[in-house]
Tab-separated table of C-alpha atoms in Angstrom:
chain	number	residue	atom	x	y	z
A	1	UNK	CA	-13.152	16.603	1.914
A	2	UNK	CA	-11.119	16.064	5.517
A	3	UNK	CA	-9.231	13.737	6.509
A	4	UNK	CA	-11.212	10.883	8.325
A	5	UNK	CA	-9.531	9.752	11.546
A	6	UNK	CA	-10.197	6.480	13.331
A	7	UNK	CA	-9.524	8.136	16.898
A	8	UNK	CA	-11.339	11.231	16.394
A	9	UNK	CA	-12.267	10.646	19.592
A	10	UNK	CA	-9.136	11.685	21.172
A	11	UNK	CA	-8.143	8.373	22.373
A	12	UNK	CA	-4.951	8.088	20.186
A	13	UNK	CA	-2.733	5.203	20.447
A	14	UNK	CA	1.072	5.494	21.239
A	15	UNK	CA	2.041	3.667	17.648
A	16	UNK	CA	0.165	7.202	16.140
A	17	UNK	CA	1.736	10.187	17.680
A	18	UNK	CA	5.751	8.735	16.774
A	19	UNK	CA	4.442	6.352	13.229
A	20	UNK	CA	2.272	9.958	11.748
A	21	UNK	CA	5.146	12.324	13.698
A	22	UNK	CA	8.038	10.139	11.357
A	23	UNK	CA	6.438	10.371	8.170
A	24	UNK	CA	5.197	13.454	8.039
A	25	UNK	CA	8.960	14.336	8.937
A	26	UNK	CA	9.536	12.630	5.958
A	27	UNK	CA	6.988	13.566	3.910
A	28	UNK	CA	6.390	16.818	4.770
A	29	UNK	CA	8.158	18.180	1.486
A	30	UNK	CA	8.722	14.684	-0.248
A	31	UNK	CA	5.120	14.458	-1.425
A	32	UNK	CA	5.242	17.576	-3.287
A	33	UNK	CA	7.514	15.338	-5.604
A	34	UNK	CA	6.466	12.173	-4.908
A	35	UNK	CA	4.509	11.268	-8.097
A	36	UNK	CA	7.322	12.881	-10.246
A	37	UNK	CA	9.908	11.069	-9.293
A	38	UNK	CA	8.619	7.513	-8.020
A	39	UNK	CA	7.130	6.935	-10.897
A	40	UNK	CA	10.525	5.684	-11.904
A	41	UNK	CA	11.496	2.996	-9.574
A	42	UNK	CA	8.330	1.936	-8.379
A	43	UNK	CA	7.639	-0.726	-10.758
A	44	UNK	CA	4.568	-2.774	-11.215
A	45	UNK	CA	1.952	-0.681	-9.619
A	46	UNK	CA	0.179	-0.133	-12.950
A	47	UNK	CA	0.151	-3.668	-13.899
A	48	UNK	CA	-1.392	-4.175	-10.017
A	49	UNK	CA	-4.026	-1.700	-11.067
A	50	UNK	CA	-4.963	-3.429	-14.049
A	51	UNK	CA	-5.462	-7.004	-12.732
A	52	UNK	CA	-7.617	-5.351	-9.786
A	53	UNK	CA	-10.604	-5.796	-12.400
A	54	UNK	CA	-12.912	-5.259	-9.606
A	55	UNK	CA	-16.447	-6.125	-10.299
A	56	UNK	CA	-19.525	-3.103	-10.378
A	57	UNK	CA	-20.125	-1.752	-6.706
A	58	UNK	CA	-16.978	-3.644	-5.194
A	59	UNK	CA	-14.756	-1.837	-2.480
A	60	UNK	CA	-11.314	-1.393	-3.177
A	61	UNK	CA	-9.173	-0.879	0.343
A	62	UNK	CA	-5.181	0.243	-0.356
A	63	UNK	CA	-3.303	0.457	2.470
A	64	UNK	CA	-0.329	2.850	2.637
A	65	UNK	CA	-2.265	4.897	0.179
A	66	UNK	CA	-0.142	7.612	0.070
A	67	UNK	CA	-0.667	10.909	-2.117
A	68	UNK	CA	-3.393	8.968	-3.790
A	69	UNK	CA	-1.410	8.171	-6.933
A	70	UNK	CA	-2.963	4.784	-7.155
A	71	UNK	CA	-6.458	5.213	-5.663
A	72	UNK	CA	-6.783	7.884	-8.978
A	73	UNK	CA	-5.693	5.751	-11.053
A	74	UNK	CA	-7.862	2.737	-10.459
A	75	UNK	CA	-11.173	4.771	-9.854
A	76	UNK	CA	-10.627	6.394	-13.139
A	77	UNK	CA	-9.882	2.672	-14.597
A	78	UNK	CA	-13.096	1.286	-12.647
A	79	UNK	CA	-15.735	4.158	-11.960
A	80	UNK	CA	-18.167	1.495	-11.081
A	81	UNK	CA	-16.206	0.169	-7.972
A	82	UNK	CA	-15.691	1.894	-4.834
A	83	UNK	CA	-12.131	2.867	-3.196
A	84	UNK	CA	-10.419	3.411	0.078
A	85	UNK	CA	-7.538	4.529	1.361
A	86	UNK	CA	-5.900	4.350	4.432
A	87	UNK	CA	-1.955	6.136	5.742
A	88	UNK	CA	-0.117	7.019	8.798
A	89	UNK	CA	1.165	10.201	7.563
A	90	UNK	CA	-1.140	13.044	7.297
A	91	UNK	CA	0.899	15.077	5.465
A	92	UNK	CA	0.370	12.112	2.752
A	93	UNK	CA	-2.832	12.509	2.992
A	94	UNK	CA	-3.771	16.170	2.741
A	95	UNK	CA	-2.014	15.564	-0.878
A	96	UNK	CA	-4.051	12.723	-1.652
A	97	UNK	CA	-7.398	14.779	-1.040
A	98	UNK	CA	-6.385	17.204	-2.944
A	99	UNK	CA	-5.377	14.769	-5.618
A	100	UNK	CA	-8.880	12.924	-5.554
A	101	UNK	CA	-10.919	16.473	-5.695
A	102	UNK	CA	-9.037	17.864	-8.878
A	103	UNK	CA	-9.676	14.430	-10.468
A	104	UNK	CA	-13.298	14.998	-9.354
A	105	UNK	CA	-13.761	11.828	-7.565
A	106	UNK	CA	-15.004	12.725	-4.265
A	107	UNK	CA	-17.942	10.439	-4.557
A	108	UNK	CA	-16.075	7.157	-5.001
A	109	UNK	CA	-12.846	7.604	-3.319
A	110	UNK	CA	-12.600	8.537	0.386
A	111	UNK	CA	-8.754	8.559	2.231
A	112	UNK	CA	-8.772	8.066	6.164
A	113	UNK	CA	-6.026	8.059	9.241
A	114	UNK	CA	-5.319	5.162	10.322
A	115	UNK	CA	-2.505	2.213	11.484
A	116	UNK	CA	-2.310	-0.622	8.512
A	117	UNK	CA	-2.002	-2.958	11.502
A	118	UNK	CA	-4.909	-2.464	13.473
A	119	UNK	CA	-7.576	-0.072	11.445
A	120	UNK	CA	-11.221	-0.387	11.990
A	121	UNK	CA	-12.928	0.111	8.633
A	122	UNK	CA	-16.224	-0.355	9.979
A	123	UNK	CA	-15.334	2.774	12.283
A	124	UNK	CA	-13.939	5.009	9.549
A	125	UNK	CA	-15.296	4.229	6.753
A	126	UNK	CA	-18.766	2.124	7.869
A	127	UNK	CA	-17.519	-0.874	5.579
A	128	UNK	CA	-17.226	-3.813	7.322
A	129	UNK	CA	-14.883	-5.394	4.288
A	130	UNK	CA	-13.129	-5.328	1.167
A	131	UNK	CA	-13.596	-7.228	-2.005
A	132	UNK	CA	-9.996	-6.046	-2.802
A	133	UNK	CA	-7.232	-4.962	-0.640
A	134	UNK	CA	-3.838	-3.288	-2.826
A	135	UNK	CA	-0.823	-2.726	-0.656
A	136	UNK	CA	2.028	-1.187	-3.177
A	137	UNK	CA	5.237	-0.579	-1.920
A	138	UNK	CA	4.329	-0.092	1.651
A	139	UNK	CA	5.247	-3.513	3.158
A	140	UNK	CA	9.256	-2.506	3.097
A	141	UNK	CA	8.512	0.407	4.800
A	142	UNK	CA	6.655	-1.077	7.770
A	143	UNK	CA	8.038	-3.115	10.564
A	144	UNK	CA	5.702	-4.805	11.527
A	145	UNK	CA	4.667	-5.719	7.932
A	146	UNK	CA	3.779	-9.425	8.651
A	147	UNK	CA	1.005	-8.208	11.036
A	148	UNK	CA	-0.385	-5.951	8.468
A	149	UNK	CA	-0.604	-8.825	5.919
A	150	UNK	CA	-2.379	-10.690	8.503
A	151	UNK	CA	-5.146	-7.904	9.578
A	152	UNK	CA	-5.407	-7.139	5.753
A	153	UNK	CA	-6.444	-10.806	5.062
A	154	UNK	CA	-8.755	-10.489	7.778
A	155	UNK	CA	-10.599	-7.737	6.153
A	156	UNK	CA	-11.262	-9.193	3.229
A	157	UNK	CA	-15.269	-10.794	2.364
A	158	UNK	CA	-14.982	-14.268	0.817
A	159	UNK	CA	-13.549	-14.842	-2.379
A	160	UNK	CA	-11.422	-11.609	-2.018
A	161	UNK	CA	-8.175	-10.872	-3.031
A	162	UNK	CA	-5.021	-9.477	-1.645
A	163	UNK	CA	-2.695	-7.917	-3.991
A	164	UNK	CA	1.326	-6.963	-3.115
A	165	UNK	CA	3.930	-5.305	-5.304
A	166	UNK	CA	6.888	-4.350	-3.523
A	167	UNK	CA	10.651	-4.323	-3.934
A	168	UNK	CA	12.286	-7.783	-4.447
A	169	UNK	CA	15.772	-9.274	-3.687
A	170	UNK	CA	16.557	-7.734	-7.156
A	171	UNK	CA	18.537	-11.392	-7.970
A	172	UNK	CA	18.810	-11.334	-11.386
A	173	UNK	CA	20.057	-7.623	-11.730
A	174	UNK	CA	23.937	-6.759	-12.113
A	175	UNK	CA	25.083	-6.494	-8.679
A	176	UNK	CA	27.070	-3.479	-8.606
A	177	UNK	CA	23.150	-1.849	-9.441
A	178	UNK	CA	21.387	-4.110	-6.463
A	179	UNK	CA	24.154	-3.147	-3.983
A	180	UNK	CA	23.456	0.700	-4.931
A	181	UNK	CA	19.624	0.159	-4.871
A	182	UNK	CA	19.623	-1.373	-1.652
A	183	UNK	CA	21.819	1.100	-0.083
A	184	UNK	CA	20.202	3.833	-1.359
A	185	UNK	CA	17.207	2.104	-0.506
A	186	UNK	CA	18.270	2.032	3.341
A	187	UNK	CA	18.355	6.013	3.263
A	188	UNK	CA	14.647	6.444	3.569
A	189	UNK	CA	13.858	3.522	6.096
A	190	UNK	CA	13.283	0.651	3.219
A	191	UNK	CA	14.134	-2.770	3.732
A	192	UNK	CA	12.874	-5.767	1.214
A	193	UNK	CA	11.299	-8.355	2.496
A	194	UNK	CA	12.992	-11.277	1.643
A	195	UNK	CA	10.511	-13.247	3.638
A	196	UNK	CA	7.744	-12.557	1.412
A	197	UNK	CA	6.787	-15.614	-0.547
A	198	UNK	CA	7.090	-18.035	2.684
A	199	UNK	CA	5.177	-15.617	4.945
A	200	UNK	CA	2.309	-15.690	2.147
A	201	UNK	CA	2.708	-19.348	1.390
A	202	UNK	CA	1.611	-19.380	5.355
A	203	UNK	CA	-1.076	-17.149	5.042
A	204	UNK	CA	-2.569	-18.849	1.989
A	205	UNK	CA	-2.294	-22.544	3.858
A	206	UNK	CA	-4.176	-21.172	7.025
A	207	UNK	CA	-6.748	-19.922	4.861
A	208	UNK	CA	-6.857	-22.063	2.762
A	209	UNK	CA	-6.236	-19.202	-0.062
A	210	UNK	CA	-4.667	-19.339	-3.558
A	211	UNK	CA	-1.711	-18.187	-4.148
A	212	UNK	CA	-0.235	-16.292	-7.193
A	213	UNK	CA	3.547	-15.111	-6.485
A	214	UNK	CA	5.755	-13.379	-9.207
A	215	UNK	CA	9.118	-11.799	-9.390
A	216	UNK	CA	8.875	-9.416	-12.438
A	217	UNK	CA	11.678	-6.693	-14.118
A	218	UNK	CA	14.353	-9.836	-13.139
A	219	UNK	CA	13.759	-9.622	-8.963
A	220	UNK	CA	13.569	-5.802	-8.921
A	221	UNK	CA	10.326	-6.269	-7.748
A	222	UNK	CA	7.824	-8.995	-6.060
A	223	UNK	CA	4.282	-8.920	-6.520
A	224	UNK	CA	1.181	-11.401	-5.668
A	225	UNK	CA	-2.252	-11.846	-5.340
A	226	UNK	CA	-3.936	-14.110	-2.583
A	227	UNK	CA	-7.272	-15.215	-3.484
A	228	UNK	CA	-9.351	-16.395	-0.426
A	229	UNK	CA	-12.218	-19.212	-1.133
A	230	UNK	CA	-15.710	-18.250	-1.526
């Protein structure tokens, strides 16, 4: 398995030489240890996973997929449904292959290069959209993370959903901890965004989508699910 590139053509975009050159600078030696020791602070990807419940022969897109940790996960969970991955960093991604072949999953989980803002699934992964699209802890990572809520939306089929966990305004934490966790959090490029529920509310009224919005382990965390209409 290689990693699938949307611009195998050669006819790569500015935002992909500097976004994949600064996080696989980042990376590089990170995702050796990833899994190990994210597994701590990341909460609320599991519970994510389990309200995916994605029907037989659905596609499953995550964006920011990373070293695979969750794609795994949810295609040993549902072995009927069929999952995607997409991440700037290549380096992420070589560990994610490697990942989905020793969990001997080739066949219904494929990982591709590409930028969460303006990827062409039809071009990498001939899917033209997702019944479910899983973004976990990549938003606060991304700058322009309102435009990748927006193209995600957009490649959803009717009646999809989008579903979010990220880090929250941790507001009902003591705040000597929050004031450590964000500043620690500000070491590797992470910013919560605070802007989360009204950017979704937005999303949900121009498409006329439900909205589900929590903020679990007392604001550590934020996580929803947008359901568009059928």
């Amino acid at each position: 398995m290689t990693i699938v590139s949307e611009y195998e053509d050669g006819g790569q975009p500015a935002w992909s030489n500097e976004a994949t050159h600064r996080m696989n600078r980042m990376y590089r030696w990170q995702r050796f240890i990833y899994d190990a020791t994210r597994r701590y602070y990341l909460l609320g990807r599991d519970q994510l996973i389990a309200e995916l419940v994605p029907a037989p022969g659905a596609t499953v897109l995550e964006i920011g997929c990373g070293t695979g940790r969750n794609l795994v996960q949810a295609a040993r969970r549902y072995p009927q449904a069929v999952f995607y991955g997409i991440d700037i960093s290549t380096e992420m991604l070589t560990t994610a292959i490697a990942s989905i072949a020793r969990n001997d999953l080739t066949d219904t989980v494929r990982v591709a290069h590409g930028d969460a803002t303006n990827f062409d699934p039809s071009r990498i992964f001939a899917v033209p959209s997702f019944d479910h699209v899983m973004i976990s802890y990549s938003l606060s990572m991304i700058p322009s993370w309102q435009d990748v809520l927006d193209h995600a939306v957009s490649q959803l089929k009717p009646g999809g959903r989008l579903h979010i966990v990220d880090f929250g305004h941790q507001e009902r934490l003591p705040k000597i901890a929050s004031k450590l966790l964000l500043h620690w959090l500000t070491l590797f490029d992470v910013t919560p965004r605070r802007e989360l529920l009204d950017v979704l509310k937005a999303l949900a009224e121009r498409h006329h989508a439900n909205l589900d919005f929590n903020r679990p382990f007392r604001g550590y965390a934020q996580s929803a699910v947008l359901t568009l209409p059928t």
